[in-house]
Coordinates of C-alpha atoms and ligand atoms in Angstrom, one line a residue:
X1 CA 136.1 157.6 117.8
X2 CA 139.6 157.4 116.4
X3 CA 140.6 153.7 116.6
X4 CA 144.1 152.4 116.6
X5 CA 143.4 151.1 113.1
X6 CA 142.6 154.6 112.0
X7 CA 145.8 156.0 113.3
X8 CA 148.0 153.3 111.6
X9 CA 146.4 154.0 108.3
X10 CA 147.3 157.6 108.6
X11 CA 150.6 156.6 107.0
X12 CA 148.7 155.9 103.8
X13 CA 149.0 158.9 101.4
X14 CA 146.2 161.3 102.3
X15 CA 144.6 161.6 98.9
X16 CA 145.5 160.0 95.7
X17 CA 143.1 160.7 92.9
X18 CA 142.6 158.5 90.0
X19 CA 139.7 157.5 87.9
X20 CA 136.3 157.0 89.4
X21 CA 135.8 153.6 87.7
X22 CA 136.4 151.3 90.6
X23 CA 134.5 153.2 93.3
X24 CA 131.1 152.0 94.3
X25 CA 129.0 155.0 93.2
X26 CA 125.3 154.3 93.2
X27 CA 124.1 154.0 89.5
X28 CA 122.8 157.2 87.9
X29 CA 119.1 157.2 87.2
X30 CA 117.9 157.8 83.6
X31 CA 115.6 160.5 85.0
X32 CA 117.8 163.1 86.5
X33 CA 115.0 164.7 88.4
X34 CA 114.7 161.6 90.6
X35 CA 115.0 162.6 94.3
X36 CA 117.6 160.8 96.4
X37 CA 118.8 161.2 100.0
X38 CA 115.4 162.6 101.2
X39 CA 115.5 164.0 104.7
X40 CA 112.9 165.7 106.9
X41 CA 113.4 168.0 109.8
X42 CA 111.4 170.0 112.3
X43 CA 111.9 173.5 111.0
X44 CA 109.6 175.5 113.4
X45 CA 106.6 175.0 115.7
X46 CA 104.4 174.5 112.6
X47 CA 107.0 173.8 109.9
X48 CA 108.8 170.9 108.4
X49 CA 111.7 171.1 106.0
X50 CA 112.1 168.6 103.1
X51 CA 115.6 168.2 101.8
X52 CA 116.8 165.9 98.9
X53 CA 119.5 165.6 96.3
X54 CA 119.3 165.1 92.5
X55 CA 122.0 164.3 89.9
X56 CA 121.1 167.4 87.9
X57 CA 120.7 171.1 88.9
X58 CA 117.1 172.2 89.0
X59 CA 115.8 175.8 88.6
X60 CA 112.8 175.2 90.8
X61 CA 112.4 172.5 93.5
X62 CA 108.9 171.9 94.7
X63 CA 107.0 169.7 97.2
X64 CA 103.3 169.0 97.0
X65 CA 101.5 168.1 100.3
X66 CA 98.2 167.6 101.9
X67 CA 96.3 165.5 104.4
X68 CA 95.4 162.7 102.0
X69 CA 97.7 160.9 99.5
X70 CA 95.4 161.6 96.6
X71 CA 94.8 165.2 97.4
X72 CA 98.1 167.0 97.7
X73 CA 96.5 170.4 97.5
X74 CA 99.4 172.6 98.8
X75 CA 102.7 173.2 97.1
X76 CA 105.9 174.9 98.4
X77 CA 108.9 175.7 96.2
X78 CA 112.4 177.1 96.3
X79 CA 114.6 178.2 93.5
X80 CA 117.9 177.3 95.1
X81 CA 119.9 174.2 94.3
X82 CA 123.4 173.9 95.7
X83 CA 126.5 171.7 95.0
X84 CA 130.2 171.9 95.7
X85 CA 133.5 170.7 94.2
X86 CA 133.7 166.9 94.0
X87 CA 130.0 166.3 94.5
X88 CA 127.9 164.6 91.9
X89 CA 124.6 165.8 93.3
X90 CA 122.6 169.0 94.0
X91 CA 120.9 169.7 97.3
X92 CA 117.4 171.1 97.5
X93 CA 115.4 172.3 100.4
X94 CA 111.8 173.3 100.6
X95 CA 110.0 174.4 103.8
X96 CA 106.4 173.4 104.4
X97 CA 104.9 175.8 106.9
X98 CA 101.5 176.6 108.5
X99 CA 101.1 172.9 109.3
X100 CA 98.4 171.7 111.7
X101 CA 100.3 170.3 114.7
X102 CA 100.6 166.5 115.3
X103 CA 98.8 165.7 112.0
X104 CA 99.6 163.0 109.4
X105 CA 100.6 164.7 106.1
X106 CA 101.4 163.2 102.8
X107 CA 104.0 164.7 100.5
X108 CA 105.5 164.2 97.1
X109 CA 108.8 165.8 95.9
X110 CA 107.9 167.1 92.4
X111 CA 109.7 165.0 89.9
X112 CA 108.8 162.8 86.9
X113 CA 110.1 159.9 89.1
X114 CA 109.0 160.2 92.7
X115 CA 106.4 158.7 95.1
X116 CA 104.1 159.9 97.8
X117 CA 105.5 159.6 101.3
X118 CA 104.2 160.7 104.7
X119 CA 105.2 162.4 108.0
X120 CA 103.7 163.6 111.3
X121 CA 103.8 167.3 111.7
X122 CA 105.5 168.6 114.9
X123 CA 103.7 168.6 118.2
X124 CA 103.2 172.1 119.6
X125 CA 105.7 173.1 122.3
X126 CA 103.9 172.3 125.6
X127 CA 101.7 169.6 124.2
X128 CA 101.7 166.9 126.9
X129 CA 101.1 163.9 124.7
X130 CA 103.8 161.3 125.5
X131 CA 106.1 160.5 122.6
X132 CA 109.3 158.5 121.8
X133 CA 112.5 159.9 120.3
X134 CA 115.3 157.7 118.9
X135 CA 118.9 158.5 119.4
X136 CA 121.6 157.2 117.0
X137 CA 125.2 158.3 116.9
X138 CA 128.3 156.9 115.1
X139 CA 126.1 155.1 112.6
X140 CA 128.2 154.4 109.5
X141 CA 127.5 153.1 106.0
X142 CA 126.5 149.5 105.5
X143 CA 128.2 147.4 102.8
X144 CA 131.6 146.9 101.3
X145 CA 132.7 150.5 102.1
X146 CA 131.3 150.2 105.6
X147 CA 131.2 147.9 108.5
X148 CA 131.3 144.7 106.6
X149 CA 134.7 145.5 105.2
X150 CA 136.5 143.1 107.5
X151 CA 134.5 139.9 107.9
X152 CA 136.4 138.9 111.0
X153 CA 135.1 142.0 112.7
X154 CA 131.7 142.4 111.0
X155 CA 128.6 141.9 113.0
X156 CA 126.3 140.3 110.4
X157 CA 122.8 141.7 110.1
X158 CA 120.1 139.1 109.9
X159 CA 116.9 141.1 109.8
X160 CA 115.0 139.0 107.3
X161 CA 112.3 141.4 106.0
X162 CA 114.4 144.5 105.2
X163 CA 115.6 144.4 101.6
X164 CA 118.0 145.1 99.9
X165 CA 119.8 148.2 101.1
X166 CA 118.6 148.0 104.7
X167 CA 120.9 145.3 106.0
X168 CA 122.4 147.9 108.3
X169 CA 121.5 146.5 111.7
X170 CA 120.5 149.8 113.3
X171 CA 118.9 151.4 110.3
X172 CA 117.0 148.2 109.7
X173 CA 115.6 148.2 113.2
X174 CA 114.7 151.8 113.1
X175 CA 113.0 151.3 109.7
X176 CA 111.1 148.2 111.0
X177 CA 109.8 150.1 114.1
X178 CA 109.3 153.5 112.4
X179 CA 105.8 153.9 113.9
X180 CA 107.2 153.6 117.5
X181 CA 108.9 157.0 117.6
X182 CA 108.2 160.6 116.3
X183 CA 111.7 162.1 115.9
X184 CA 115.3 160.9 115.5
X185 CA 118.2 162.9 116.8
X186 CA 121.6 162.1 115.3
X187 CA 124.3 164.3 117.0
X188 CA 127.3 163.4 114.9
X189 CA 129.2 160.8 113.0
X190 CA 127.1 159.8 110.0
X191 CA 128.6 157.9 107.0
X192 CA 132.2 157.6 108.0
X193 CA 133.1 158.7 104.5
X194 CA 136.4 160.0 105.9
X195 CA 137.3 156.3 106.5
X196 CA 137.3 155.5 102.8
X197 CA 141.0 154.5 103.0
X198 CA 140.2 151.5 105.2
X199 CA 138.9 149.7 102.1
X200 CA 142.0 148.7 100.0
X201 CA 140.1 149.0 96.8
X202 CA 139.5 152.7 97.5
X203 CA 143.2 153.6 98.1
X204 CA 143.8 155.0 94.6
X205 CA 140.5 156.9 94.4
X206 CA 140.1 158.8 97.6
X207 CA 138.3 161.8 96.2
X208 CA 135.6 159.6 94.6
X209 CA 135.4 157.0 97.3
X210 CA 134.6 159.8 99.8
X211 CA 131.7 160.9 97.7
X212 CA 130.5 157.4 96.9
X213 CA 130.2 156.6 100.6
X214 CA 128.2 159.7 101.3
X215 CA 125.8 158.9 98.5
X216 CA 125.4 155.3 99.6
X217 CA 124.9 156.2 103.2
X218 CA 122.3 158.9 102.7
X219 CA 120.4 156.6 100.4
X220 CA 120.4 153.9 103.1
X221 CA 119.0 156.4 105.6
X222 CA 115.9 157.3 103.4
X223 CA 113.4 154.8 104.9
X224 CA 113.9 156.7 108.2
X225 CA 114.8 160.2 107.1
X226 CA 112.0 160.5 104.6
X227 CA 109.5 159.4 107.2
X228 CA 110.6 161.1 110.4
X229 CA 112.1 164.4 111.4
X230 CA 115.8 163.5 111.4
X231 CA 117.6 166.1 113.5
X232 CA 121.3 166.3 112.6
X233 CA 124.4 168.0 114.0
X234 CA 128.0 167.3 113.1
X235 CA 130.7 165.0 114.7
X236 CA 134.4 164.8 113.9
X237 CA 133.7 162.4 111.0
X238 CA 131.8 165.2 109.2
X239 CA 134.7 167.6 109.2
X240 CA 136.9 166.6 106.3
X241 CA 138.1 163.8 103.9
X242 CA 140.3 162.5 106.7
X243 CA 139.9 162.9 110.5
X244 CA 143.6 162.5 111.1
X245 CA 145.5 165.7 112.3
X246 CA 148.0 167.0 109.7
X247 CA 146.4 165.3 106.7
X248 CA 143.2 167.3 106.7
X249 CA 145.0 170.1 105.0
X250 CA 145.4 167.8 101.9
X251 CA 141.7 167.3 101.4
X252 CA 140.5 168.7 98.1
X253 CA 138.2 171.7 97.9
X254 CA 134.7 170.4 98.8
X255 CA 136.0 167.8 101.2
X256 CA 137.0 169.9 104.2
X257 CA 135.5 172.2 106.7
X258 CA 132.1 170.3 107.0
X259 CA 131.3 171.2 103.4
X260 CA 129.0 168.2 102.5
X261 CA 127.3 168.4 105.9
X262 CA 126.6 172.1 105.6
X263 CA 125.1 171.7 102.0
X264 CA 123.0 168.9 103.2
X265 CA 121.7 170.2 106.6
X266 CA 122.3 173.9 107.2
X267 CA 119.1 174.9 105.4
X268 CA 117.0 172.1 106.7
X269 CA 117.7 172.4 110.5
X270 CA 115.8 175.0 112.5
X271 CA 116.9 178.1 114.4
X272 CA 116.0 178.3 118.1
X273 CA 112.2 178.8 118.3
X274 CA 110.7 182.1 119.2
X275 CA 108.8 182.3 122.4
X276 CA 105.0 182.7 122.8
X277 CA 105.4 183.2 126.5
X278 CA 103.8 186.3 128.0
X279 CA 107.0 186.8 129.9
X280 CA 108.8 189.7 128.1
X281 CA 112.3 188.6 129.3
X282 CA 111.6 185.0 128.0
X283 CA 110.6 186.5 124.6
X284 CA 113.7 188.6 124.4
X285 CA 116.0 185.7 125.3
X286 CA 114.3 183.4 122.8
X287 CA 114.7 186.0 120.2
X288 CA 118.4 186.4 120.9
X289 CA 118.8 182.6 120.8
X290 CA 117.0 182.5 117.4
X291 CA 119.4 185.1 116.0
X292 CA 122.5 183.5 117.4
X293 CA 121.7 179.9 116.4
X294 CA 123.7 178.5 113.6
X295 CA 122.1 175.4 112.2
X296 CA 123.3 172.7 111.6
X297 CA 126.0 173.3 114.1
X298 CA 124.2 175.0 117.0
X299 CA 120.5 175.1 117.3
X300 CA 117.5 174.0 119.4
X301 CA 114.0 173.0 118.9
X302 CA 110.9 172.2 121.0
X303 CA 108.7 169.2 120.6
X304 CA 105.8 168.6 122.9
X305 CA 107.3 168.4 126.4
X306 CA 110.9 168.4 125.3
X307 CA 113.3 171.3 124.6
X308 CA 116.3 169.9 122.8
X309 CA 119.6 171.7 122.3
X310 CA 122.0 170.5 119.7
X311 CA 125.6 171.4 120.6
X312 CA 128.5 171.2 118.2
X313 CA 131.4 169.6 120.0
X314 CA 133.9 170.3 117.1
X315 CA 134.0 174.1 116.7
X316 CA 133.3 177.5 118.3
X317 CA 134.2 177.0 121.9
X318 CA 137.6 177.4 123.7
X319 CA 140.1 174.7 122.5
X320 CA 137.5 173.0 120.2
X321 CA 139.1 170.3 118.1
X322 CA 138.3 171.9 114.8
X323 CA 138.4 175.4 116.0
X324 CA 141.4 177.7 115.7
X325 CA 144.5 176.0 117.0
X326 CA 142.3 172.9 117.8
X327 CA 143.6 169.4 117.9
X328 CA 141.9 168.3 114.6
X329 CA 144.0 170.7 112.7
X330 CA 141.2 172.2 110.6
X331 CA 142.6 175.7 111.2
X332 CA 146.1 174.4 111.3
X333 CA 147.1 175.1 114.9
X334 CA 149.4 173.1 117.1
X335 CA 148.1 169.5 117.2
X336 CA 147.6 168.3 120.6
X337 CA 146.5 164.7 121.1
X338 CA 142.9 164.1 120.7
X339 CA 141.7 161.7 123.3
X340 CA 138.4 159.9 123.4
X341 CA 137.5 161.3 126.8
X342 CA 137.9 164.9 125.4
X343 CA 138.3 166.6 128.7
X344 CA 137.8 170.0 127.1
X345 CA 134.1 169.2 126.8
X346 CA 133.2 169.1 130.5
X347 CA 135.2 172.3 130.9
X348 CA 133.2 174.1 128.2
X349 CA 129.8 172.7 129.0
X350 CA 129.2 170.9 132.3
X351 CA 128.7 174.1 134.4
X352 CA 126.1 175.4 131.9
X353 CA 124.2 172.1 131.9
X354 CA 124.1 172.1 135.7
X355 CA 123.2 175.8 136.0
X356 CA 120.3 175.6 133.6
X357 CA 118.9 172.2 135.0
X358 CA 119.5 170.1 131.9
X359 CA 117.7 166.7 132.5
X360 CA 119.8 164.5 130.2
X361 CA 123.0 164.9 128.2
X362 CA 123.4 162.6 125.2
X363 CA 126.8 161.9 123.8
X364 CA 128.5 159.6 121.2
X365 CA 131.9 159.4 119.7
X366 CA 132.8 156.4 121.9
X367 CA 131.4 153.3 120.1
X368 CA 129.3 151.7 122.7
X369 CA 126.3 152.3 125.0
X370 CA 126.7 153.6 128.6
X371 CA 124.4 155.1 131.2
X372 CA 125.5 157.2 134.1
X373 CA 123.6 158.4 137.2
X374 CA 123.0 162.1 137.5
X375 CA 126.5 163.5 138.1
X376 CA 128.4 166.8 138.4
X377 CA 132.1 167.4 138.8
X378 CA 132.6 163.6 139.0
X379 CA 130.3 163.1 142.0
X380 CA 126.9 161.4 141.7
X381 CA 124.0 163.5 142.8
X382 CA 122.8 162.2 146.1
X383 CA 119.2 162.3 145.0
X384 CA 120.1 159.7 142.4
X385 CA 117.2 159.5 139.8
X386 CA 114.6 161.1 142.0
X387 CA 114.7 164.8 141.3
X388 CA 118.5 165.4 141.1
X389 CA 119.9 168.8 140.3
X390 CA 122.7 167.3 138.2
X391 CA 122.1 166.1 134.7
X392 CA 121.9 162.4 133.8
X393 CA 124.2 161.4 130.9
X394 CA 124.3 158.6 128.4
X395 CA 126.7 157.5 125.6
X396 CA 124.8 156.2 122.6
X397 CA 127.6 155.6 120.2
X398 CA 127.1 151.9 119.5
X399 CA 124.9 152.2 116.4
X400 CA 127.5 150.5 114.1
X401 CA 130.3 151.7 111.8
X402 CA 133.4 150.6 110.0
X403 CA 135.6 151.3 113.0
X404 CA 133.6 148.7 115.0
X405 CA 132.5 148.8 118.6
X406 CA 134.9 149.8 121.4
X407 CA 135.1 148.0 124.7
X408 CA 134.3 149.9 127.8
X409 CA 137.6 150.6 129.5
X410 CA 136.9 153.0 132.4
X411 CA 133.8 152.5 134.5
X412 CA 133.4 155.4 136.9
X413 CA 131.5 154.6 140.1
X414 CA 128.4 156.4 138.8
X415 CA 128.1 154.0 135.8
X416 CA 124.8 152.1 135.7
X417 CA 125.0 150.4 132.4
X418 CA 127.8 149.6 129.9
X419 CA 127.4 147.5 126.7
X420 CA 129.7 146.9 123.7
X421 CA 128.7 143.3 122.7
X422 CA 126.5 144.2 119.7
X423 CA 125.1 147.3 118.0
X424 CA 122.6 149.3 119.9
X425 CA 120.9 152.6 120.1
X426 CA 118.8 154.6 122.6
X427 CA 115.1 155.4 122.7
X428 CA 113.9 158.2 124.9
X429 CA 110.3 158.0 126.1
X430 CA 108.9 161.2 127.3
X431 CA 106.2 159.9 129.5
X432 CA 104.9 163.1 131.1
X433 CA 106.2 166.4 132.2
X434 CA 108.1 164.8 135.2
X435 CA 109.2 161.4 133.9
X436 CA 111.6 160.5 131.2
X437 CA 112.3 156.9 130.4
X438 CA 115.7 156.1 128.8
X439 CA 116.0 152.7 127.1
X440 CA 118.9 151.1 125.2
X441 CA 117.8 148.7 122.4
X442 CA 119.9 145.9 120.8
X443 CA 119.6 146.6 117.1
X444 CA 119.8 143.1 115.8
X445 CA 117.0 141.7 118.1
X446 CA 115.0 144.7 119.3
X447 CA 115.5 143.6 122.9
X448 CA 115.6 146.2 125.6
X449 CA 119.1 146.0 127.1
X450 CA 118.6 148.7 129.8
X451 CA 115.8 150.8 131.0
X452 CA 115.7 153.6 133.6
X453 CA 113.4 156.4 134.5
X454 CA 114.4 159.9 135.5
X455 CA 112.1 161.9 137.7
X456 CA 112.4 165.7 137.7
X457 CA 109.8 167.8 139.5
X458 CA 110.2 170.8 137.1
X459 CA 108.5 172.9 139.7
X460 CA 109.5 176.2 138.0
X461 CA 109.7 176.9 134.3
X462 CA 113.1 178.6 134.3
X463 CA 115.9 176.8 136.2
X464 CA 118.9 178.7 137.3
X465 CA 120.9 176.8 140.0
Ligands
NAG501 C1 113.3 156.1 89.4 O1 113.7 156.2 90.7 C2 114.3 154.9 91.2 C3 114.7 155.2 92.6 O2 113.6 155.6 93.4 C4 115.4 154.5 90.3 O3 115.9 153.2 90.8 C5 115.0 154.4 88.9 O4 116.2 154.1 88.1 C6 114.4 155.7 88.4 N1 114.0 155.6 87.1 C7 114.4 156.4 86.1 C8 113.8 156.2 84.8 O5 115.3 157.2 86.2
NAG502 C1 117.4 176.8 84.2 O1 117.6 178.2 83.9 C2 118.6 178.4 83.0 C3 118.8 179.9 82.9 O2 117.6 180.6 83.0 C4 118.3 177.8 81.7 O3 119.3 178.0 80.7 C5 118.1 176.3 81.9 O4 117.6 175.7 80.7 C6 117.0 176.0 82.9 N1 117.1 174.6 83.2 C7 116.0 173.9 83.4 C8 116.2 172.4 83.7 O5 114.9 174.3 83.3
NAG503 C1 106.7 154.4 122.5 O1 107.3 153.1 122.5 C2 106.6 152.1 123.2 C3 107.4 150.8 123.2 O2 107.8 150.5 121.9 C4 105.3 151.9 122.6 O3 104.5 150.9 123.3 C5 104.5 153.2 122.5 O4 103.3 153.0 121.8 C6 105.3 154.3 121.9 N1 104.7 155.5 122.0 C7 104.4 156.3 121.0 C8 103.7 157.6 121.4 O5 104.8 156.1 119.9
NAG504 C1 120.1 141.3 103.3 O1 119.7 140.3 104.2 C2 118.9 139.3 103.6 C3 118.4 138.3 104.6 O2 119.4 138.0 105.5 C4 119.8 138.6 102.5 O3 119.0 137.6 101.9 C5 120.3 139.6 101.5 O4 121.1 139.0 100.6 C6 121.0 140.7 102.2 N1 121.2 141.8 101.2 C7 122.4 142.4 101.1 C8 122.5 143.5 100.1 O5 123.4 142.1 101.8
NAG505 C1 110.5 185.6 133.2 O1 111.5 184.9 132.5 C2 112.8 185.0 133.2 C3 113.8 184.2 132.4 O2 113.6 184.0 131.1 C4 112.7 184.5 134.6 O3 114.0 184.7 135.2 C5 111.6 185.3 135.3 O4 111.5 184.7 136.6 C6 110.3 185.1 134.6 N1 109.3 185.9 135.2 C7 108.2 185.3 135.7 C8 107.2 186.3 136.3 O5 107.9 184.2 135.5
NAG506 C1 135.1 177.0 107.6 O1 133.7 177.4 107.3 C2 133.3 178.5 108.1 C3 131.8 178.7 107.9 O2 131.5 178.7 106.5 C4 134.2 179.7 107.9 O3 133.8 180.7 108.7 C5 135.6 179.3 108.2 O4 136.5 180.4 107.9 C6 136.1 178.1 107.4 N1 137.4 177.7 107.8 C7 138.3 177.2 106.9 C8 139.6 176.8 107.5 O5 138.1 177.2 105.7
NAG507 C1 131.9 172.1 139.9 O1 133.3 172.6 139.8 C2 133.4 174.0 139.4 C3 134.9 174.2 139.2 O2 135.6 173.8 140.3 C4 132.7 174.8 140.5 O3 132.8 176.2 140.1 C5 131.3 174.4 140.6 O4 130.7 175.1 141.6 C6 131.1 172.9 140.9 N1 129.7 172.6 140.8 C7 129.0 171.9 141.7 C8 127.6 171.7 141.5 O5 129.6 171.4 142.6
NAG508 C1 119.9 154.8 141.9 O1 118.6 154.5 141.5 C2 118.5 153.3 140.7 C3 117.1 153.1 140.4 O2 116.5 154.3 140.0 C4 119.1 152.1 141.5 O3 119.1 151.0 140.6 C5 120.5 152.4 141.9 O4 121.0 151.4 142.7 C6 120.6 153.7 142.7 N1 122.0 154.0 142.9 C7 122.5 154.6 144.0 C8 123.9 154.8 144.0 O5 121.7 154.9 144.9
NAG509 C1 104.2 160.3 135.0 O1 104.6 159.0 134.6 C2 105.1 158.2 135.7 C3 105.7 156.9 135.1 O2 104.7 156.3 134.3 C4 104.0 158.0 136.7 O3 104.4 157.2 137.8 C5 103.5 159.3 137.2 O4 102.3 159.1 138.0 C6 103.0 160.2 136.0 N1 102.7 161.5 136.5 C7 101.6 162.1 136.1 C8 101.4 163.4 136.7 O5 100.8 161.6 135.4

């Protein structure tokens, strides 16, 4: 969300480059093959991608893996290593395929300075084992460049056992409870690197500060992203070096048009899965979705009983903020005002969600937690939570970031829960093929702030309403 603070700071010169000396870059390792910013993702029904960055280019990037930590018998490699202007690091991606479903694997990124980590391979689409899925949005970096920058606003983290980089309230909670969920979805707004100018120390070093925040943030995420499939899609804070209309054009090469995000995630996120249905039409449609998907922006994946579609709310639909002539100015059109309610979104998507029987819509951007009854066109579904036709919606944008929480201003009549007192995130518990439990968790304490269960009969496999 664009806060008032963000808009005022827009008067600050967009980008003044100086030396990198005073920016908080993480220290360079002696061993330049050391993997950083490790990230896993579900890449297919039997495949997991492993992404990481190093401070030197590598001709060959490999991952060894196997079902026991001291017997990593398989190896997968890639010969691509990518970087971009202003980045200090090189991205690598290796795909591990032919995995046995729902099995614990151990893996080691091949380096003279790396350790063995583990992950659970994806559950087969249709597997009816219950599982939990964490939702974080609007997360932000922790530390002097992040949400502790103004001590009057900062919500201090006091999780005692997480040291030393994990004092991010929400990252700390997710790390401490890493065995409680299988997958994380993070649909947008990651490091808030584009808010570098909110720290006075960074003002003369924008180009470097932007990169330093990205490096810090993706290192802080490692205890989660190197253990769990971390499914990413972009938000407005991934777009460019500044989110403010008119100034994005001044961002240097490498810091506009989602460049870092694409280098980091485009090769690690999946395409829509192919279908193994015997229904020929279903096969053809899945095949078309596979070819049309454009990870990390638009893609879908299946995990056990869930089919999850990641939608890019920035580009590629009529009047999208970062699309041609959009309000964010990425393609330099007339800048209309960019409101937090973003009325273009319902216009573009709500009808589709209803028509195809979406169970739950998950949104962020607004920095708090909210839950709504199943609703369509502003009217609550009269069946409430018991087999409604309309989708249920949540806002899960209270995970913590430099712009702070935003109070809940409008509460439409179908609001069931609204919370902005402390950082929080959501946990989706897929109980069985008809019941989905949606919880909100207070990051600092782990307490469940709100819990509700949606029942959908799912009487036919293809919904067209
Ligand atoms: C090895 O990696 C760790 C981070 O995992 C880093 O702190 C350390 O400096 C590295 N060692 C060398 C020799 O580069
Ligand atoms: C990578 O390949 C290039 C060209 O073949 C070679 O010059 C370079 O030494 C190699 N680098 C490493 C780290 O092996
Ligand atoms: C899901 O979370 C609940 C509550 O934390 C926990 O009791 C349960 O074991 C978790 N289920 C799985 C499959 O991880
Ligand atoms: C993290 O929190 C612990 C316990 O509250 C504290 O001792 C430590 O100094 C904190 N570390 C950082 C880097 O803030
Ligand atoms: C096959 O799938 C299509 C949609 O993908 C659906 O409309 C049709 O009813 C299905 N046919 C059968 C026999 O299930
Ligand atoms: C942004 O990147 C996309 C995909 O690489 C490209 O199609 C588009 O032309 C770029 N837009 C600008 C303004 O650079
Ligand atoms: C919602 O409104 C649109 C536009 O007015 C209309 O086409 C659609 O039928 C409505 N949907 C429902 C379920 O009422
Ligand atoms: C909808 O159902 C929930 C429980 O599932 C209940 O708390 C709430 O009062 C109901 N709301 C309406 C408007 O019926
Ligand atoms: C699904 O889970 C709900 C909530 O725990 C339970 O009430 C229901 O009986 C379960 N349904 C089946 C078919 O197991």
